[in-house]
């Protein structure tokens, strides 16, 4: 008796299974479920572009409509990954163009995207709709023009914090008059001015536009006319907010803002002048997301805005808000889920010291839904962390950046071990943690013991010895990504816990004490991992005992990559010649 | 094996100041430190040029910066604090603008005012020769020179015997105040003069100190005479 579900029935059932996690489970049941699942999956996410080959992915999911790829490791954001390391999207676009021409959406993070790539996208995917590039680089505004001119049904074009060679603002004028499908446009990271008339015409013919994030070059004056053309906006990123406007212009702008009945998210506000803060009052009550992290106004002005934002769920702000301002956040924003506080100065001496650990304590006390925190602060105390943990056991993401490396509890001068212990002990669902300040191995023993749901952990300038790494690798069961810089540990823990590395996506260590010999040994032991030694200043001959600058280890089905630059070594390269014998082949 | 590793570690820790600045290809989006400039505007007993911090020198050598003018940062470490480059450039541009404005105003004793900077009484910077990363110490939390010296010794040498501190050296109890160690404690006062710590009564000291520096005894030449004098005095 054949007990299998007919594949058509199974297909129908699977069409209701949306989450990729569930689909991954489905694909493991049996061969026929694997087959049906793979033929029906529309959204594919590859979180490490080197973990699998483009060809394999294209082959497995022929009906792919949406592809998400991530390239460089997270610490690339802080310039710890040298230029030229990798993360090229070209091979993926080539493969998809050949095998999955009905691809509609491409979302890339930390990848190298060239103008050729953008041109190929424009040429290959007839129904291309969505391009979201986050922290990408390698392309110019010419590439954007190629996308604009060719993608007739473009819905989303978002450039988030990309490094773009900005040749000029002409690219915007390449959107054809027939393009009316735009839903989201984000060019906030570009420098050049776009022609206002092009932008106005684009907005006039985009009735579905919901999200618009302008760049700094768009003046305050221009903003008024743009808002009048798009009162249906749900997300707005303003341009520079600091031009001098006459009274009439101010009144008109105020009116334009008050027409934004659907607005939920506000960002931009570069260099906003205090006298313009009242312009925003009318949209405040509706806001769920407010990004003031580029707004260089003082606490009193920030507070004026925030008291009016009772529905805020996400707040990004600079430490200019001070403890007093965070007290206001605590009392006004009861729905707050995510808080990020960035430093207002680039160095320790410039950071605002009127913001301390107390600010975060206030918010943790009063905001019951707070689950994600990123907090830059000069110093911190254990007591504060214990209080925060007690107040908010529902924290999922806790990233504390004590800006002064090795800073102890500034009241007791003790390490911050006990504080982080409280965090991992009480916040049982904690998935992401960044630690800082003075920490001994004990802190990591606590994290290893209690951080069972921890998936991502970031560590800098901490610990005493190998024990630190050992606690983490042997204790944190759910650990997926571990990134470490400037910590004094070396080979033993790494080699002892080698097997753990297969259960993780990646491990990054820079400026630690890992020896070249250990890297070789690890590579030999673990063929399913790519162990990359990234040394820009390698010694002429590399003795086994010499420490490596950086090591990046990730699990992969694709084997060693073929696009490694000179300064990346893996065991597949001849250490003397430094050339990959695979490349020669 | 352990001791070899420790030794290797000691070396690389000593070079933490160097390695950190050198590492990371496009190293210097953080850019040149304001190191040289920040230390002194006018004539005094000794300047930072007489006691070059190994860290800042190397950073200055290897740094080449992209685009935006570099932020003035007391820690010359690549990728620290961990802020994305867009945000970092924005901060750099802002501090450059403010410096420009401050430069037009009357020059005061202190560094050009960052409009957002609130001076917190009590916290002052401490730097140590050979260590790239400066620290801060709260003078209000201390009652005497002994106290302060102990804190600094803990800070830079970790206090726990056998552990590697900031300087990568095995700790040995350090006597910063009595001239018996290879380091001396010096400070810059409100007039920009560099003095040996311990010369004046504590209360007077805390009102006039602007910043501290743990200096190699061998480099503290000009202060030698003072040094001998203060040895003869009673410590307060």
Coordinates of C-alpha atoms in Angstrom, one line a residue, chain A residues 77-80 82-83 161-163 189 216 271 293-294 296 298 316 318 320 322 342-350 352-354 376 379 401-408 410 413 438 460-461 464 485-486 488 491 511 513 536-537 545 550, chain B residues 1 4-5 9 12-13 16 19-20 22-27 29-30 71-75 77-88 90-92 94-95 97 111 114-120 123 125 133-136 151 155 158 166:
Chain A
X77 CA 31.8 46.8 9.6
X78 CA 34.6 48.0 11.8
X79 CA 37.3 47.8 9.2
X80 CA 38.8 44.6 10.7
X82 CA 41.0 43.9 4.8
X83 CA 39.9 45.1 1.4
X161 CA 25.0 52.2 4.5
X162 CA 26.7 51.2 1.3
X163 CA 30.0 52.6 0.0
X189 CA 23.9 56.8 1.8
X216 CA 21.7 64.4 3.0
X271 CA 22.2 68.2 11.8
X293 CA 21.1 58.9 15.7
X294 CA 22.2 61.7 13.4
X296 CA 22.8 66.6 16.9
X298 CA 20.7 68.6 23.0
X316 CA 17.9 55.1 18.0
X318 CA 22.9 59.5 20.5
X320 CA 23.2 63.4 23.8
X322 CA 21.7 61.8 28.7
X342 CA 25.3 55.7 19.9
X343 CA 28.2 57.8 21.0
X344 CA 28.2 61.4 19.9
X345 CA 32.0 61.6 19.8
X346 CA 34.4 59.4 18.0
X347 CA 36.7 59.1 20.9
X348 CA 36.5 58.6 24.6
X349 CA 37.3 62.2 25.4
X350 CA 34.4 63.3 23.3
X352 CA 29.0 62.6 26.6
X353 CA 29.6 61.7 30.2
X354 CA 26.2 63.0 31.3
X376 CA 27.5 52.7 24.1
X379 CA 31.7 53.1 31.9
X401 CA 29.8 48.7 24.5
X402 CA 31.8 50.1 27.3
X403 CA 33.9 52.5 25.3
X404 CA 37.0 52.4 27.4
X405 CA 38.7 49.0 26.9
X406 CA 39.3 47.2 30.1
X407 CA 37.2 49.6 32.1
X408 CA 36.2 48.1 35.4
X410 CA 33.6 52.4 37.9
X413 CA 36.8 48.9 40.4
X438 CA 37.1 44.6 32.3
X460 CA 36.7 42.6 22.6
X461 CA 39.6 43.2 25.0
X464 CA 42.7 36.1 30.8
X485 CA 39.2 40.6 18.9
X486 CA 42.2 41.4 21.1
X488 CA 44.7 36.8 25.1
X491 CA 45.6 27.4 20.6
X511 CA 44.6 40.1 17.4
X513 CA 47.2 34.6 20.3
X536 CA 48.4 41.4 5.8
X537 CA 51.9 41.4 7.1
X545 CA 54.7 29.3 16.7
X550 CA 43.3 37.1 12.0
Chain B
X1 CA 54.8 25.4 26.1
X4 CA 56.5 30.1 25.5
X5 CA 53.0 31.1 24.7
X9 CA 51.7 36.8 24.3
X12 CA 52.3 40.6 21.2
X13 CA 50.7 42.4 24.2
X16 CA 49.2 45.6 21.2
X19 CA 49.5 45.6 16.1
X20 CA 46.1 47.0 16.8
X22 CA 48.6 48.1 11.9
X23 CA 46.1 45.3 11.6
X24 CA 43.0 45.6 9.4
X25 CA 43.9 46.6 5.9
X26 CA 42.0 49.8 5.4
X27 CA 43.2 50.4 8.9
X29 CA 39.4 54.9 8.5
X30 CA 39.9 55.8 12.2
X71 CA 38.3 62.0 14.5
X72 CA 40.3 62.9 17.5
X73 CA 40.5 59.8 19.5
X74 CA 42.3 59.0 22.6
X75 CA 42.5 55.3 21.8
X77 CA 42.8 51.4 17.8
X78 CA 41.4 50.1 14.6
X79 CA 37.7 49.5 14.6
X80 CA 37.2 50.8 18.1
X81 CA 34.7 51.8 19.3
X82 CA 32.7 49.5 17.0
X83 CA 30.8 52.0 15.0
X84 CA 30.1 51.6 11.3
X85 CA 32.1 53.7 8.9
X86 CA 29.1 55.8 7.8
X87 CA 28.5 56.8 11.4
X88 CA 32.2 57.3 12.1
X90 CA 29.6 61.6 10.3
X91 CA 31.1 62.0 13.7
X92 CA 34.5 62.9 12.2
X94 CA 31.1 66.9 13.0
X95 CA 34.1 67.2 15.2
X97 CA 33.4 71.4 12.0
X111 CA 41.1 71.3 24.5
X114 CA 33.1 69.9 21.9
X115 CA 29.7 71.6 22.3
X116 CA 28.3 68.3 23.5
X117 CA 31.0 67.6 26.0
X118 CA 30.1 67.9 29.6
X119 CA 33.0 68.0 31.9
X120 CA 32.6 65.5 34.6
X123 CA 37.6 61.9 35.8
X125 CA 42.8 60.7 31.4
X133 CA 44.9 52.6 25.0
X134 CA 44.5 55.4 27.6
X135 CA 42.3 55.0 30.6
X136 CA 40.4 57.3 32.8
X151 CA 44.6 52.2 41.4
X155 CA 44.8 49.4 36.1
X158 CA 46.3 44.2 36.7
X166 CA 47.7 46.0 29.6

